[in-house]
Short mmCIF file of C-alpha atoms in Angstrom, two decimals:
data_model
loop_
_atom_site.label_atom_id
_atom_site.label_comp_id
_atom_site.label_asym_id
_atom_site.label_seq_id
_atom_site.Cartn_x
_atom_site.Cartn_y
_atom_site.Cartn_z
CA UNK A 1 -55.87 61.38 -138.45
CA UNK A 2 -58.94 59.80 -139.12
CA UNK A 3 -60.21 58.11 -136.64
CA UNK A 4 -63.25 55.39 -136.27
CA UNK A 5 -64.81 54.78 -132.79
CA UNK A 6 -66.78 51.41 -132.33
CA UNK A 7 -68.82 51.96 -129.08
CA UNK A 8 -70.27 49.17 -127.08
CA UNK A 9 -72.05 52.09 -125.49
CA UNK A 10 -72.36 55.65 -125.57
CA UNK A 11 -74.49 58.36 -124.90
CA UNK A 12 -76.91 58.58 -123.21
CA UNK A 13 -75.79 56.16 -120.89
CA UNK A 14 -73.27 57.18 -118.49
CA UNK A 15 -70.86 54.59 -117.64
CA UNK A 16 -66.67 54.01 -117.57
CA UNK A 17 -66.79 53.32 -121.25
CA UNK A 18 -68.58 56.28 -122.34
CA UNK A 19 -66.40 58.51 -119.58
CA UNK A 20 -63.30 57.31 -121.62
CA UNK A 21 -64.63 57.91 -125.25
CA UNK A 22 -65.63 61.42 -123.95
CA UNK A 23 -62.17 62.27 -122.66
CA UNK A 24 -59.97 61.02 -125.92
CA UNK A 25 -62.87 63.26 -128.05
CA UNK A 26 -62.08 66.35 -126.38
CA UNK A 27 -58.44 65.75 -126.85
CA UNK A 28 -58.82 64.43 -130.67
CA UNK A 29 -60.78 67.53 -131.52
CA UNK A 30 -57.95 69.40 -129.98
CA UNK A 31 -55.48 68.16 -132.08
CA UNK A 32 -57.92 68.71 -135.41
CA UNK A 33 -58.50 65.02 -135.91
CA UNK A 34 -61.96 63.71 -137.91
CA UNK A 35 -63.45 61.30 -136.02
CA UNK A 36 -66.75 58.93 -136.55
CA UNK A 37 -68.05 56.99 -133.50
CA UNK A 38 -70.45 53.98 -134.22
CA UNK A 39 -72.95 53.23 -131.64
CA UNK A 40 -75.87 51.68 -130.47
CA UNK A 41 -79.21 53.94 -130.46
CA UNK A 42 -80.07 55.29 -127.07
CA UNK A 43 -83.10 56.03 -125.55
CA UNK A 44 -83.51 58.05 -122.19
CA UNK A 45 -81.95 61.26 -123.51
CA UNK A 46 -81.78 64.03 -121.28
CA UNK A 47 -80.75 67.64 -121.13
CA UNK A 48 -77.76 66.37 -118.86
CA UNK A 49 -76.66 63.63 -121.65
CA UNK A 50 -78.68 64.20 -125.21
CA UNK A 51 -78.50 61.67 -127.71
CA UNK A 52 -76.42 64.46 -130.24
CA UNK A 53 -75.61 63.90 -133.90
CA UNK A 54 -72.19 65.33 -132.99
CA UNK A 55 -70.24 65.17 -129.76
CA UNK A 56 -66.93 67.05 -129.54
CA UNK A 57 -66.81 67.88 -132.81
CA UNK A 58 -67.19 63.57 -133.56
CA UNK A 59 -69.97 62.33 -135.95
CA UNK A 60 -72.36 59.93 -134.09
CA UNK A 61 -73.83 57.25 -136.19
CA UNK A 62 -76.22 55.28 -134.54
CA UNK A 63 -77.18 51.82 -135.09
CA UNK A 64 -80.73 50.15 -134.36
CA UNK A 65 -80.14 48.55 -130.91
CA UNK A 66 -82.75 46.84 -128.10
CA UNK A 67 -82.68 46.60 -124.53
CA UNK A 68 -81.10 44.31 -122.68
CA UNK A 69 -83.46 42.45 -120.61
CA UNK A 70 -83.81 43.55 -117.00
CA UNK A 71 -81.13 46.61 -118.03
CA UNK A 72 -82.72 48.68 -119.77
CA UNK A 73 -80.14 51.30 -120.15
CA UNK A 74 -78.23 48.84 -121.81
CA UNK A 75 -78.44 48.21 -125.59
CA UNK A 76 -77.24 46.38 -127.84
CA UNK A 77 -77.22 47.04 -131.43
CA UNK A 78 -77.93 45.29 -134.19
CA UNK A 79 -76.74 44.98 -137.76
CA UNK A 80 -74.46 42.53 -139.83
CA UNK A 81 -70.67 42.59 -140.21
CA UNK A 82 -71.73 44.08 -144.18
CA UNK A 83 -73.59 47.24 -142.80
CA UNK A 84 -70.67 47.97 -140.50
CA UNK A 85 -68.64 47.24 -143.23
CA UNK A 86 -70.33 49.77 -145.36
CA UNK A 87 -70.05 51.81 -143.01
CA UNK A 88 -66.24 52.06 -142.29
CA UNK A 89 -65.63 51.99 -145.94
CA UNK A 90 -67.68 55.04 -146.26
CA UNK A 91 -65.59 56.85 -143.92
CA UNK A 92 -62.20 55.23 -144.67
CA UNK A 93 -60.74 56.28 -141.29
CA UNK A 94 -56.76 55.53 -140.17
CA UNK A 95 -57.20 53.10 -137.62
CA UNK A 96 -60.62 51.32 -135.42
CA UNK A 97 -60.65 52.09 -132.29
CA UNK A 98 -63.31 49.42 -130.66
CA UNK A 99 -64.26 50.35 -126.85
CA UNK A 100 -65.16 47.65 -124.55
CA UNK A 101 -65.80 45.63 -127.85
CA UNK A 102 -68.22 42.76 -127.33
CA UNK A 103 -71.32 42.12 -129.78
CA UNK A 104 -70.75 45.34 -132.01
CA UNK A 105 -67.07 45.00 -131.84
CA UNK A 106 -67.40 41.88 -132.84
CA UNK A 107 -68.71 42.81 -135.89
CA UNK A 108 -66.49 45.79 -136.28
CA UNK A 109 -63.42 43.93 -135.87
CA UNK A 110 -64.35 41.59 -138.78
CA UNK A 111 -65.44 44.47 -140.91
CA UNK A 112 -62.37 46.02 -140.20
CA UNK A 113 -60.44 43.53 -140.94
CA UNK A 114 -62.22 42.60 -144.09
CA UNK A 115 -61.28 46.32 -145.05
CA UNK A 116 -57.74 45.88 -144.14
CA UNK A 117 -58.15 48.63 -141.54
CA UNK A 118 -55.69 48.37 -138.62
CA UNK A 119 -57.63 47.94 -135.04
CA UNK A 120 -57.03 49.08 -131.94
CA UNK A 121 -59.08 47.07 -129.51
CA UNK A 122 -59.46 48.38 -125.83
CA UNK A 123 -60.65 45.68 -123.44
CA UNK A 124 -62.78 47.49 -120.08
CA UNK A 125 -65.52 45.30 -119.42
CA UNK A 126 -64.96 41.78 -117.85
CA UNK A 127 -68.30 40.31 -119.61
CA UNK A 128 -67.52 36.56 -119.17
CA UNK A 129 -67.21 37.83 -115.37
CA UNK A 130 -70.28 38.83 -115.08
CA UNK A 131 -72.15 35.94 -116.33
CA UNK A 132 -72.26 34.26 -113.02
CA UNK A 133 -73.29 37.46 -111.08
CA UNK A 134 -76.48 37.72 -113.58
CA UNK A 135 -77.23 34.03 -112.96
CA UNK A 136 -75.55 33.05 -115.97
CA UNK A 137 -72.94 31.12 -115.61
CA UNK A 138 -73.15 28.99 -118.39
CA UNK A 139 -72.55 31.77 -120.73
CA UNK A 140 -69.23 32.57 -119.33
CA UNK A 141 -67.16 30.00 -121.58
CA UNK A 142 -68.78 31.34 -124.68
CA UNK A 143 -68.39 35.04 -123.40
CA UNK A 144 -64.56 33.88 -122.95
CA UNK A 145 -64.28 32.54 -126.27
CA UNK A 146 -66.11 35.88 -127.84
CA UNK A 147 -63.44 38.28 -126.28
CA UNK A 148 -60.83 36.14 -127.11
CA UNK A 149 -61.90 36.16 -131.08
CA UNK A 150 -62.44 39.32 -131.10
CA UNK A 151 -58.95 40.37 -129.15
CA UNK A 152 -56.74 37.80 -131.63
CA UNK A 153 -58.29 39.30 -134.59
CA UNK A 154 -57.62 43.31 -133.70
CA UNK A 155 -54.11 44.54 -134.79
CA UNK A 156 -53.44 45.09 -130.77
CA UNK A 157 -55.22 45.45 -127.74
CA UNK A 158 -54.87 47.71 -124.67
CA UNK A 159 -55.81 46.35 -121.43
CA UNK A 160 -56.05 49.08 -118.02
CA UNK A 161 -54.49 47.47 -115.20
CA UNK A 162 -51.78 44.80 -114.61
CA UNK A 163 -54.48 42.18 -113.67
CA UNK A 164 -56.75 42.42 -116.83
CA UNK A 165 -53.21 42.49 -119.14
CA UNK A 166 -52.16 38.91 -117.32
CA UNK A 167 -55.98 38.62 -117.70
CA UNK A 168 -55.72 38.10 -121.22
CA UNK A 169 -52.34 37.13 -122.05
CA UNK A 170 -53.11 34.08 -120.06
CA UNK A 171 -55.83 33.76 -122.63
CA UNK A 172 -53.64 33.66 -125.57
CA UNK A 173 -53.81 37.23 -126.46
CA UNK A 174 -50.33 37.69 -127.06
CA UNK A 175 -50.20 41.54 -128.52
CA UNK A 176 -51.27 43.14 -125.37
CA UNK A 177 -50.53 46.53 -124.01
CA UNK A 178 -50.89 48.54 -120.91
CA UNK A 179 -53.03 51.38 -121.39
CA UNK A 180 -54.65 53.34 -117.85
CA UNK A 181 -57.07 55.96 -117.71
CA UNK A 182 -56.51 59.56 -116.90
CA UNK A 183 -58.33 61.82 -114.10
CA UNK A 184 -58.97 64.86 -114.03
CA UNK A 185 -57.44 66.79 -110.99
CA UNK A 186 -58.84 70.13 -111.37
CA UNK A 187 -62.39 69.29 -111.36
CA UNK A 188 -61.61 66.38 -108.26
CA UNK A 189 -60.08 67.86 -105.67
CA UNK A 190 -59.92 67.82 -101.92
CA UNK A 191 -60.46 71.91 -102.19
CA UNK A 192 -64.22 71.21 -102.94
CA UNK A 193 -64.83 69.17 -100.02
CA UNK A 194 -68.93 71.01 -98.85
CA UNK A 195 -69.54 71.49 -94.98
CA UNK A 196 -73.02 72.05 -96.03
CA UNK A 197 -73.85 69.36 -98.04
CA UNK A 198 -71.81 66.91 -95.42
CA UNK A 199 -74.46 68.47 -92.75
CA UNK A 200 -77.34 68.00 -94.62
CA UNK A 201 -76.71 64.79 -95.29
CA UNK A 202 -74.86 63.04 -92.51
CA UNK A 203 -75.60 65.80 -89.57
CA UNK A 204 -73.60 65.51 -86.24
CA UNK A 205 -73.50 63.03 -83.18
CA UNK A 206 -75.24 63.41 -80.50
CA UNK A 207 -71.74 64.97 -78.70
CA UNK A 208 -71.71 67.04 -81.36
CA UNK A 209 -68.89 65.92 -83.62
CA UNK A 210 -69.69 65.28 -87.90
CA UNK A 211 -70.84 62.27 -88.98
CA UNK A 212 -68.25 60.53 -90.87
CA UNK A 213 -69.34 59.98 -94.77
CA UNK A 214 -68.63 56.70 -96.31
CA UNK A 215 -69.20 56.68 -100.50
CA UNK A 216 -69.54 54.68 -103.13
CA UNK A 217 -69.95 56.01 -106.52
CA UNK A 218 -70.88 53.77 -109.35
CA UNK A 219 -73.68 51.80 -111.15
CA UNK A 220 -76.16 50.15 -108.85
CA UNK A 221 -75.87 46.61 -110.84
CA UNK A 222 -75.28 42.90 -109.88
CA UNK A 223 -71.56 43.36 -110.80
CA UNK A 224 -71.00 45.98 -108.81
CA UNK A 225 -71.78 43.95 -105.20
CA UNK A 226 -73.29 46.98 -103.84
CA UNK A 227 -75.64 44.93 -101.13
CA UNK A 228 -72.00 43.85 -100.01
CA UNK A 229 -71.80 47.34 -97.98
CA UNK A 230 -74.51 46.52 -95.50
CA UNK A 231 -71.30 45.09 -93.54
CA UNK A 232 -70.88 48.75 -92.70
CA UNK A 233 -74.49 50.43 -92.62
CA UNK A 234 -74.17 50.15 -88.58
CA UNK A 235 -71.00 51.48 -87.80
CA UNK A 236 -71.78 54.30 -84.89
CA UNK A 237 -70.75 57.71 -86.18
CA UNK A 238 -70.82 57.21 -90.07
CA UNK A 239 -73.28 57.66 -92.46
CA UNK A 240 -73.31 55.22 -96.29
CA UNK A 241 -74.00 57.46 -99.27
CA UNK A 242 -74.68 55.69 -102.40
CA UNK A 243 -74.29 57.90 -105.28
CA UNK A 244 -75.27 56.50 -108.57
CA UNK A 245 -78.48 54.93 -110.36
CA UNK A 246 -78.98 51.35 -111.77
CA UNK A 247 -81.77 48.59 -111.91
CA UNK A 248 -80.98 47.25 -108.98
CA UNK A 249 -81.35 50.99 -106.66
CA UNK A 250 -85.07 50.30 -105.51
CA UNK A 251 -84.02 46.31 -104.01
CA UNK A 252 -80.56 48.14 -102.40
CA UNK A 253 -82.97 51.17 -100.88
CA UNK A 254 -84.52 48.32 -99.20
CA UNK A 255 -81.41 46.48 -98.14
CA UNK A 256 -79.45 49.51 -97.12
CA UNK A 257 -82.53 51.35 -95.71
CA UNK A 258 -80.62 53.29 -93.52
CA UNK A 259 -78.19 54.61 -96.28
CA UNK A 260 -78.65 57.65 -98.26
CA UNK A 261 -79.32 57.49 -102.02
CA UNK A 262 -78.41 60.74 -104.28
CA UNK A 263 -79.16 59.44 -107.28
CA UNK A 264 -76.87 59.81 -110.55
CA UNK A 265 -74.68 62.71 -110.11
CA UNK A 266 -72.50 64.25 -112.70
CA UNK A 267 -70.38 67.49 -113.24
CA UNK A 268 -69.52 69.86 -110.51
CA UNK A 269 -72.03 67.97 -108.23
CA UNK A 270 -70.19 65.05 -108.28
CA UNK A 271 -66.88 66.22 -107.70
CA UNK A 272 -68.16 68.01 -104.86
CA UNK A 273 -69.65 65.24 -103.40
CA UNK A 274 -66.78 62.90 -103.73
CA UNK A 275 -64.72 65.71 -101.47
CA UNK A 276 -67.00 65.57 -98.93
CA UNK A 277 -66.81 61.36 -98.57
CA UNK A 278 -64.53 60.37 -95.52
CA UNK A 279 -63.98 56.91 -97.24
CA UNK A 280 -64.20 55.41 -100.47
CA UNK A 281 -65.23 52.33 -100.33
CA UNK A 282 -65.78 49.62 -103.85
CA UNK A 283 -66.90 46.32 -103.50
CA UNK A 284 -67.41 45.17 -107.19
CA UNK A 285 -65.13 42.15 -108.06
CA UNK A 286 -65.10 42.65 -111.71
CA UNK A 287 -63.64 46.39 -112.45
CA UNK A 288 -60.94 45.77 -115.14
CA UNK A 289 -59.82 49.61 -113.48
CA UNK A 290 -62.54 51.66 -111.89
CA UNK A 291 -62.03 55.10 -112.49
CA UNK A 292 -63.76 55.89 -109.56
CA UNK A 293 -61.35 55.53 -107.21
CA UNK A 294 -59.11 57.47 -108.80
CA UNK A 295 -61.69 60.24 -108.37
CA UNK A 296 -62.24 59.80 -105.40
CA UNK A 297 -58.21 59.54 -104.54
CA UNK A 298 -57.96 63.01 -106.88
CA UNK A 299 -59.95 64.11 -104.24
CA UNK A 300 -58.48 63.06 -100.99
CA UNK A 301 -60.22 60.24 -99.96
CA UNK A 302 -58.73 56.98 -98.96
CA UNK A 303 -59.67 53.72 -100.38
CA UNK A 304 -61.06 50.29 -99.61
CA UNK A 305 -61.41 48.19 -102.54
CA UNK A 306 -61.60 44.57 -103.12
CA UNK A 307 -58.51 43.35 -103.88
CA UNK A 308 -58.86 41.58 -107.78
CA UNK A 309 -59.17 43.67 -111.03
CA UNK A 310 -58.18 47.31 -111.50
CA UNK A 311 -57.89 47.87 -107.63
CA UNK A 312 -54.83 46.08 -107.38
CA UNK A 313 -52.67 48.73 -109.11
CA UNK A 314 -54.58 52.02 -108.03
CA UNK A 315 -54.72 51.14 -104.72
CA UNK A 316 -51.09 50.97 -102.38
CA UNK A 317 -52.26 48.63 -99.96
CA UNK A 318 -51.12 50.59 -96.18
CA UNK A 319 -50.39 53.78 -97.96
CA UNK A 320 -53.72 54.71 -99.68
CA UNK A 321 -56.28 52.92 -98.60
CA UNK A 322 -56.73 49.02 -98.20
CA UNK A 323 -57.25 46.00 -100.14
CA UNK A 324 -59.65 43.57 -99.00
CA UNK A 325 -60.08 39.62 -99.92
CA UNK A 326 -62.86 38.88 -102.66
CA UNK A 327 -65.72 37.69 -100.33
CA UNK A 328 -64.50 38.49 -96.99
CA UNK A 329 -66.73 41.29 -95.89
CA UNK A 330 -65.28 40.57 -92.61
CA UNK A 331 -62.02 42.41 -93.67
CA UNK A 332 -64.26 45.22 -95.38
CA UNK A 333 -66.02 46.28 -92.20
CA UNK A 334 -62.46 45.75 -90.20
CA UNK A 335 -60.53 47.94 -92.43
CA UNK A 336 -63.12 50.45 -93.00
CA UNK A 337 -63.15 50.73 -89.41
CA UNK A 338 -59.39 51.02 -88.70
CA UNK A 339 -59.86 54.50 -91.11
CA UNK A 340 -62.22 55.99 -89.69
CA UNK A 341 -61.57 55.63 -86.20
CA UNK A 342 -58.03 56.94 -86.52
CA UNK A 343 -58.35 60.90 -87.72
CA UNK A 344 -54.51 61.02 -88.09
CA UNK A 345 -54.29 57.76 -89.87
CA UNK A 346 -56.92 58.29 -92.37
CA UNK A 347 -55.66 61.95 -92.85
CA UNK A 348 -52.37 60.39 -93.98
CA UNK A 349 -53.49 57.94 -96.21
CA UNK A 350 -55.42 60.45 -97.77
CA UNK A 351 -52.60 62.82 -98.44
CA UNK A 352 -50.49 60.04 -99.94
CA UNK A 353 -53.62 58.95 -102.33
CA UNK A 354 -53.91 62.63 -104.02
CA UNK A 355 -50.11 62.51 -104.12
CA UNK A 356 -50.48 58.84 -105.98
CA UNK A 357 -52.55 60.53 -108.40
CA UNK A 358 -51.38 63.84 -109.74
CA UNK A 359 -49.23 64.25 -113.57
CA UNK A 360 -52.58 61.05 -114.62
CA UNK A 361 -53.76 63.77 -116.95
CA UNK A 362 -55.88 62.67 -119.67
CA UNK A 363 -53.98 64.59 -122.45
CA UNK A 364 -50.84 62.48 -121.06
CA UNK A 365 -53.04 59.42 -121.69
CA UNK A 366 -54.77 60.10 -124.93
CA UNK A 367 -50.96 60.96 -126.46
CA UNK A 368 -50.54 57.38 -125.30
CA UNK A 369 -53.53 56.15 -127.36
CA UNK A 370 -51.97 58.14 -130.43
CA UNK A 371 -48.68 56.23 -130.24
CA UNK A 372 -50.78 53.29 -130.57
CA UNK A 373 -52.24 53.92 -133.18
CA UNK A 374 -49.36 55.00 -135.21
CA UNK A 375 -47.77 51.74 -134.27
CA UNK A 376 -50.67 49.62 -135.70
CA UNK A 377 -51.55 52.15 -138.56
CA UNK A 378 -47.41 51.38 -139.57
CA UNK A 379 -47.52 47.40 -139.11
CA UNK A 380 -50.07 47.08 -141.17
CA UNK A 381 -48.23 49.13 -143.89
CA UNK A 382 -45.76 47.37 -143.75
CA UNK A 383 -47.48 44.36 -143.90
CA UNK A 384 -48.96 45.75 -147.23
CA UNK A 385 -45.63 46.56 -148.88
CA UNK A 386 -44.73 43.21 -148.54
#
């Protein structure tokens, strides 16, 4: 198959989008498939996350982009619905695939269209959402009406949890599919939970028992409520690790000063990290999934979430971890604290959360994405022989 990938963002930056992308390359190189992704031009390559021609055997064509203000890991590119056009013509691929599809997507989708391409378009970023958390909120009717253009004109889209598919339906976007994310259960694991680095960070009480770890993993960001976590900064006997980077990590050093920051973690050093948490704890309001709990549930941990978005299905409310109301940090800091003080109880829901998450292999899920495309690739055949 021939495949073209439409990337609101990719590499070099690191987030849920580009996690996704990475994991349906490896498998669409296994299976022999040519593949193009379209993306915006990074800056901030590193060693860790170079800004390559080819990734996983998939040609990378980058587009002019700028920074967003204030973000400046995030860019968006630039470049009218005919170069995109040109583009995709050039390359004459099966289907469009359009991740997280927004202001590029938008111009894919038409292009596509125009082309009489079939589109696949997967919705993972709650934009109009985050309007009002960037002091926006005037935006958020015309960032609605965007993703609902660009959703009715793509052949079908796949939305990752239960709430984001009512989400949209309840926008009018009728063609609407369930499509999750995968996790990868060899690399998390509660087998690489490190003594060590739990010591070096977190230490002991003064009776002498470890310092219990509470994590969050994820980009430090106004959507992501991170400041929300102070609610549990002071509770005797744990320690808040923040792993992640974002423009917001030298105000939330100062508001969580008694936190530890690692920084951006990836790999091996991640996975071990997320072992070594006690709790998992996410207070963004606005994750259409959030593959990082099921990391950190790969790995053992139990959850507290907010209860809206992608939360909702991951996380078994009582068996797993716990759901809290959006805004009431109250039941944060209450339920955080029923887990940790009860050894047996959060030992439990920690067992049943790896349970919850094994056979979520991303092969499994990118065989998924396949099907989809097949069905779009032979409606719009169809559609063509009359």
């Amino acid at each position: 198959m021939r495949i073209a990938i439409v990337a609101e963002s990719f590499l070099p930056q690191m987030n849920g989008v580009t996690h996704s992308i990475l994991r349906i390359l490896d498998h669409f190189q296994e299976r022999g498939d040519e593949v193009l992704v379209i993306a915006p031009s990074g800056e901030g390559a590193s060693a860790v996350f170079p800004a390559r021609e080819r990734v996983a055997g998939a040609q990378v064509h980058r587009l002019p982009a700028l920074p967003v203000a204030g973000y400046p890991n995030v860019r968006v590119a630039f470049g009218a619905v005919p170069k995109v056009k040109r583009i995709l013509r050039a390359f004459a691929p099966d289907v469009v695939h359009l991740a997280s599809p927004f202001e590029l997507g938008w111009r894919a989708v038409r292009a596509a269209d125009q082309l009489g391409l079939p589109t696949i378009a997967v919705y993972q970023t709650e934009v109009p959402g985050y309007a009002a958390r960037y002091g926006l909120p005037f935006l958020e009717n015309w960032a609605w009406q965007r993703v609902e253009a660009i959703h009715l004109l793509a052949d079908r889209t796949l939305a990752p949890s239960t709430f984001a598919f009512n989400q949209l339906r309840g926008r009018g976007v009728l063609d609407v599919e369930l499509w999750r994310r995968g996790v990868d259960t060899v690399r998390f694991t509660p087998s690489k939970r490190d003594a060590a680095w739990r010591a070096s960070v977190a230490g002991c009480t003064r009776e002498g028992r470890p310092v219990k770890v509470i994590g969050y993993v994820g980009r430090l960001a106004a959507e992501k409520q991170v400041e929300d976590l102070h609610v549990l900064a002071d509770i005797p006997g744990t320690k808040l690790v923040v792993v992640g980077d974002g423009p917001l990590r030298t105000q939330l050093e100062a508001q969580l000063p008694s936190a530890h920051f690692a920084g951006f973690q990836g790999g091996e050093d991640l996975a071990r990290i997320v072992a070594s948490f006690d709790l998992f704890v996410h207070p963004g309001e606005f994750e259409t999934f959030c593959q990082t709990i099921q990391e950190a549930m790969a790995s053992g941990v139990p959850v507290v979430a907010t209860g809206r978005g992608g939360p909702l299905d991951l996380v078994d409310n009582s068996k797993t971890g716990w759901l809290y109301s959006p805004g009431r940090l109250d039941e944060l800091r209450s339920y955080a604290l029923d887990l940790l003080g009860d050894d047996a109880k959060r030992a439990a829901f920690a067992a049943a959360a790896w349970r919850s998450v094994q056979g979520r292999s991303w092969r499994t899920i990118s065989e998924q994405l396949i099907g989809h495309y097949e069905a779009v690739i032979a409606r719009r055949a169809s559609l063509a022989a009359g």
